[in-house]
mmCIF file of C-alpha atoms in Angstrom:
data_model
loop_
_atom_site.group_PDB
_atom_site.id
_atom_site.type_symbol
_atom_site.label_atom_id
_atom_site.label_comp_id
_atom_site.label_asym_id
_atom_site.label_seq_id
_atom_site.Cartn_x
_atom_site.Cartn_y
_atom_site.Cartn_z
ATOM 1 C CA MET A 162 -8.139 42.087 -23.537
ATOM 2 C CA SER A 163 -8.666 42.616 -19.701
ATOM 3 C CA VAL A 164 -6.141 41.600 -17.596
ATOM 4 C CA HIS A 165 -7.919 40.688 -14.118
ATOM 5 C CA THR A 166 -5.553 42.250 -10.839
ATOM 6 C CA ARG A 167 -6.176 41.202 -7.191
ATOM 7 C CA THR A 168 -3.769 41.491 -4.190
ATOM 8 C CA SER A 169 -2.343 38.285 -2.121
ATOM 9 C CA ALA A 170 -4.929 39.607 0.869
ATOM 10 C CA THR A 171 -8.198 40.484 -0.990
ATOM 11 C CA VAL A 172 -6.990 36.840 -2.955
ATOM 12 C CA ALA A 173 -6.703 35.192 0.671
ATOM 13 C CA ALA A 174 -9.628 36.471 1.904
ATOM 14 C CA LEU A 175 -11.814 35.238 -1.162
ATOM 15 C CA ALA A 176 -10.121 31.662 -0.377
ATOM 16 C CA LEU A 177 -11.291 31.857 3.536
ATOM 17 C CA ALA A 178 -15.061 33.253 2.678
ATOM 18 C CA GLY A 179 -15.017 30.073 0.192
ATOM 19 C CA LEU A 180 -15.377 32.162 -3.121
ATOM 20 C CA CYS A 181 -13.671 31.364 -6.536
ATOM 21 C CA VAL A 182 -10.996 33.313 -7.420
ATOM 22 C CA ALA A 183 -10.553 34.847 -11.030
ATOM 23 C CA VAL A 184 -6.490 34.487 -11.220
ATOM 24 C CA PRO A 185 -4.424 37.082 -13.727
ATOM 25 C CA ALA A 186 -3.757 35.615 -16.684
ATOM 26 C CA ASP A 187 0.352 36.793 -16.285
ATOM 27 C CA ALA A 188 0.313 35.871 -12.700
ATOM 28 C CA ALA A 189 0.152 31.649 -10.795
ATOM 29 C CA PRO A 190 -1.881 31.698 -7.830
ATOM 30 C CA SER A 191 -0.677 33.109 -4.803
ATOM 31 C CA GLY A 192 -1.184 32.860 -0.986
ATOM 32 C CA ALA A 193 -3.774 30.198 0.235
ATOM 33 C CA MET A 194 -5.219 29.581 -3.581
ATOM 34 C CA THR A 195 -1.239 27.987 -4.301
ATOM 35 C CA LEU A 196 -2.641 24.732 -4.609
ATOM 36 C CA ASN A 197 -3.355 22.987 -7.961
ATOM 37 C CA THR A 198 -5.665 19.441 -7.906
ATOM 38 C CA CYS A 199 -6.676 19.667 -11.914
ATOM 39 C CA GLY A 200 -6.526 23.095 -13.859
ATOM 40 C CA GLY A 201 -5.605 25.622 -12.167
ATOM 41 C CA ALA A 202 -2.933 27.532 -13.919
ATOM 42 C CA VAL A 203 -3.401 29.164 -17.057
ATOM 43 C CA SER A 204 -0.590 26.302 -18.537
ATOM 44 C CA ASP A 205 -2.739 24.099 -17.110
ATOM 45 C CA TYR A 206 -5.341 24.824 -20.257
ATOM 46 C CA THR A 207 -2.452 26.340 -23.026
ATOM 47 C CA GLY A 208 0.870 24.015 -21.936
ATOM 48 C CA THR A 209 3.753 25.628 -21.932
ATOM 49 C CA ALA A 210 5.999 24.588 -24.671
ATOM 50 C CA LEU A 211 4.952 24.641 -28.605
ATOM 51 C CA PRO A 212 3.254 23.283 -30.932
ATOM 52 C CA PRO A 213 -0.210 23.874 -28.911
ATOM 53 C CA VAL A 214 -1.898 20.486 -28.614
ATOM 54 C CA ALA A 215 -6.185 21.414 -29.918
ATOM 55 C CA PHE A 216 -8.661 20.436 -27.697
ATOM 56 C CA THR A 217 -11.389 18.952 -30.216
ATOM 57 C CA GLY A 218 -15.098 17.915 -29.818
ATOM 58 C CA PHE A 219 -18.718 19.153 -30.445
ATOM 59 C CA LEU A 220 -20.970 21.699 -29.534
ATOM 60 C CA THR A 221 -24.477 20.191 -29.346
ATOM 61 C CA VAL A 222 -27.398 22.417 -29.829
ATOM 62 C CA VAL A 223 -31.170 21.539 -29.552
ATOM 63 C CA ILE A 224 -33.833 23.832 -30.544
ATOM 64 C CA GLU A 225 -37.422 23.609 -31.303
ATOM 65 C CA ASN A 226 -36.411 19.337 -30.520
ATOM 66 C CA VAL A 227 -33.823 19.060 -33.288
ATOM 67 C CA ASN A 228 -30.149 18.263 -32.650
ATOM 68 C CA TYR A 229 -27.447 20.458 -34.038
ATOM 69 C CA LYS A 230 -24.035 19.309 -33.465
ATOM 70 C CA TYR A 231 -21.134 21.362 -34.552
ATOM 71 C CA PRO A 232 -17.556 20.806 -34.916
ATOM 72 C CA ILE A 233 -15.590 22.587 -32.196
ATOM 73 C CA THR A 234 -10.851 23.279 -31.872
ATOM 74 C CA ILE A 235 -10.014 25.517 -28.765
ATOM 75 C CA THR A 236 -6.449 25.881 -29.076
ATOM 76 C CA SER A 237 -3.797 27.157 -26.908
ATOM 77 C CA GLN A 238 -2.448 30.988 -29.237
ATOM 78 C CA ALA A 239 0.867 31.083 -26.850
ATOM 79 C CA PRO A 240 2.028 29.060 -24.275
ATOM 80 C CA ASN A 241 1.643 30.248 -20.030
ATOM 81 C CA SER A 242 -0.681 32.420 -22.143
ATOM 82 C CA ASN A 243 -4.050 32.785 -21.544
ATOM 83 C CA LEU A 244 -5.501 33.646 -25.513
ATOM 84 C CA LEU A 245 -7.201 30.551 -27.326
ATOM 85 C CA GLN A 246 -8.997 30.236 -31.051
ATOM 86 C CA VAL A 247 -12.378 29.272 -30.399
ATOM 87 C CA ASN A 248 -13.333 27.564 -33.735
ATOM 88 C CA ALA A 249 -16.732 25.553 -35.176
ATOM 89 C CA THR A 250 -17.770 24.347 -38.265
ATOM 90 C CA LEU A 251 -21.280 25.232 -39.395
ATOM 91 C CA PRO A 252 -23.642 23.277 -41.599
ATOM 92 C CA SER A 253 -23.069 25.373 -44.479
ATOM 93 C CA GLY A 254 -18.448 23.842 -43.999
ATOM 94 C CA ASP A 255 -17.563 27.294 -43.207
ATOM 95 C CA ASP A 256 -15.754 27.685 -40.383
ATOM 96 C CA VAL A 257 -16.169 30.605 -38.058
ATOM 97 C CA SER A 258 -13.480 31.302 -35.341
ATOM 98 C CA THR A 259 -12.602 34.050 -32.557
ATOM 99 C CA THR A 260 -9.383 34.735 -31.173
ATOM 100 C CA SER A 261 -9.582 36.297 -26.965
ATOM 101 C CA SER A 262 -8.140 35.948 -23.684
ATOM 102 C CA PHE A 263 -9.473 33.782 -20.823
ATOM 103 C CA THR A 264 -10.914 33.842 -17.375
ATOM 104 C CA LEU A 265 -9.519 31.562 -15.235
ATOM 105 C CA ASN A 266 -11.461 31.254 -11.812
ATOM 106 C CA VAL A 267 -10.302 28.414 -9.363
ATOM 107 C CA ASP A 268 -12.351 26.755 -6.053
ATOM 108 C CA GLN A 269 -10.616 26.375 -2.607
ATOM 109 C CA LEU A 270 -9.636 23.003 -3.889
ATOM 110 C CA GLY A 271 -7.054 24.223 -6.787
ATOM 111 C CA LYS A 272 -9.365 22.850 -9.622
ATOM 112 C CA GLY A 273 -9.949 25.482 -12.067
ATOM 113 C CA GLU A 274 -12.800 26.334 -14.960
ATOM 114 C CA ILE A 275 -12.569 29.457 -17.633
ATOM 115 C CA THR A 276 -15.179 31.391 -19.295
ATOM 116 C CA PHE A 277 -14.115 32.628 -22.831
ATOM 117 C CA LYS A 278 -15.512 33.908 -25.940
ATOM 118 C CA SER A 279 -17.048 32.186 -28.552
ATOM 119 C CA PRO A 280 -17.508 33.242 -32.470
ATOM 120 C CA THR A 281 -21.393 34.643 -31.273
ATOM 121 C CA GLY A 282 -21.174 34.861 -27.900
ATOM 122 C CA SER A 283 -19.439 32.967 -24.572
ATOM 123 C CA GLY A 284 -18.514 30.078 -23.184
ATOM 124 C CA LYS A 285 -17.772 28.104 -20.277
ATOM 125 C CA THR A 286 -16.801 25.416 -19.258
ATOM 126 C CA THR A 287 -18.891 23.347 -16.194
ATOM 127 C CA ASN A 288 -16.289 20.524 -15.263
ATOM 128 C CA ILE A 289 -12.500 19.586 -16.618
ATOM 129 C CA VAL A 290 -10.264 17.076 -16.914
ATOM 130 C CA CYS A 291 -6.717 16.098 -16.047
ATOM 131 C CA THR A 292 -5.635 12.681 -16.977
ATOM 132 C CA SER A 293 -2.081 11.435 -17.987
ATOM 133 C CA LEU A 294 -1.197 8.502 -20.363
ATOM 134 C CA LEU A 295 0.890 6.813 -17.267
ATOM 135 C CA GLY A 296 -2.054 7.290 -14.657
ATOM 136 C CA THR A 297 0.387 9.111 -12.805
ATOM 137 C CA PRO A 298 -1.666 12.518 -11.271
ATOM 138 C CA THR A 299 -1.391 16.263 -13.660
ATOM 139 C CA THR A 300 -3.000 19.390 -13.406
ATOM 140 C CA ARG A 301 -2.905 19.230 -16.863
ATOM 141 C CA VAL A 302 -6.365 19.768 -18.984
ATOM 142 C CA THR A 303 -7.391 16.937 -21.146
ATOM 143 C CA GLN A 304 -10.690 17.729 -21.256
ATOM 144 C CA MET A 305 -13.295 20.656 -20.514
ATOM 145 C CA ILE A 306 -17.415 20.001 -21.033
ATOM 146 C CA GLY A 307 -18.964 23.239 -20.438
ATOM 147 C CA LYS A 308 -22.015 25.599 -22.362
ATOM 148 C CA MET A 309 -21.266 27.769 -25.645
ATOM 149 C CA THR A 310 -23.407 29.633 -27.598
ATOM 150 C CA ASP A 311 -24.395 28.480 -30.669
ATOM 151 C CA PRO A 312 -21.749 29.805 -33.558
ATOM 152 C CA THR A 313 -24.734 30.727 -36.264
ATOM 153 C CA ILE A 314 -25.319 34.488 -36.216
ATOM 154 C CA THR A 315 -28.975 34.255 -36.466
ATOM 155 C CA ASN A 316 -29.538 32.177 -33.016
ATOM 156 C CA SER A 317 -28.451 32.965 -29.632
ATOM 157 C CA ALA A 318 -29.236 29.413 -27.984
ATOM 158 C CA VAL A 319 -27.028 28.126 -25.877
ATOM 159 C CA GLY A 320 -26.150 24.342 -26.154
ATOM 160 C CA ASP A 321 -23.425 21.442 -24.199
ATOM 161 C CA PHE A 322 -19.596 21.036 -25.571
ATOM 162 C CA LYS A 323 -17.625 18.489 -24.708
ATOM 163 C CA VAL A 324 -13.643 18.918 -26.202
ATOM 164 C CA THR A 325 -10.665 16.460 -25.498
ATOM 165 C CA ARG A 326 -6.744 15.970 -26.007
ATOM 166 C CA PRO A 327 -4.031 13.396 -25.427
ATOM 167 C CA GLY A 328 -2.914 13.012 -22.251
ATOM 168 C CA ILE A 329 1.334 13.223 -22.211
#
């Protein structure tokens, strides 16, 4: 696992420049980056208590005009930690998985996105959604949409994924 560190001055300078800032797994955004509108903190993805609530959904990869759809889960491995397990079920019924840390990037508006390892490559969110059952504002991520590498070892194509978990 890698740990990213930044000083408050660096974070503030990058925020003023309008750039995304990588937030360390063990720290909350600092300085001008304290705003969290949706997914701007590690705990928004992993929760603060056990048991973890998995994101479930599908990865769709198109190869030579054929759609391959894989059930996937993305599960926190520890509260307030950037450790995720990504599982995919292959057409054979076999499961492949990897556990690794993710990197959280937060834009100047306080919205986050993550990059992570997948069983045969990597994944990245392109959009996240934060909702609650009560209709009140929340920063807890309930849906992730993005790109991820095909989970079979014979293919390096990238597909689209969408995973969800219930609001609280």
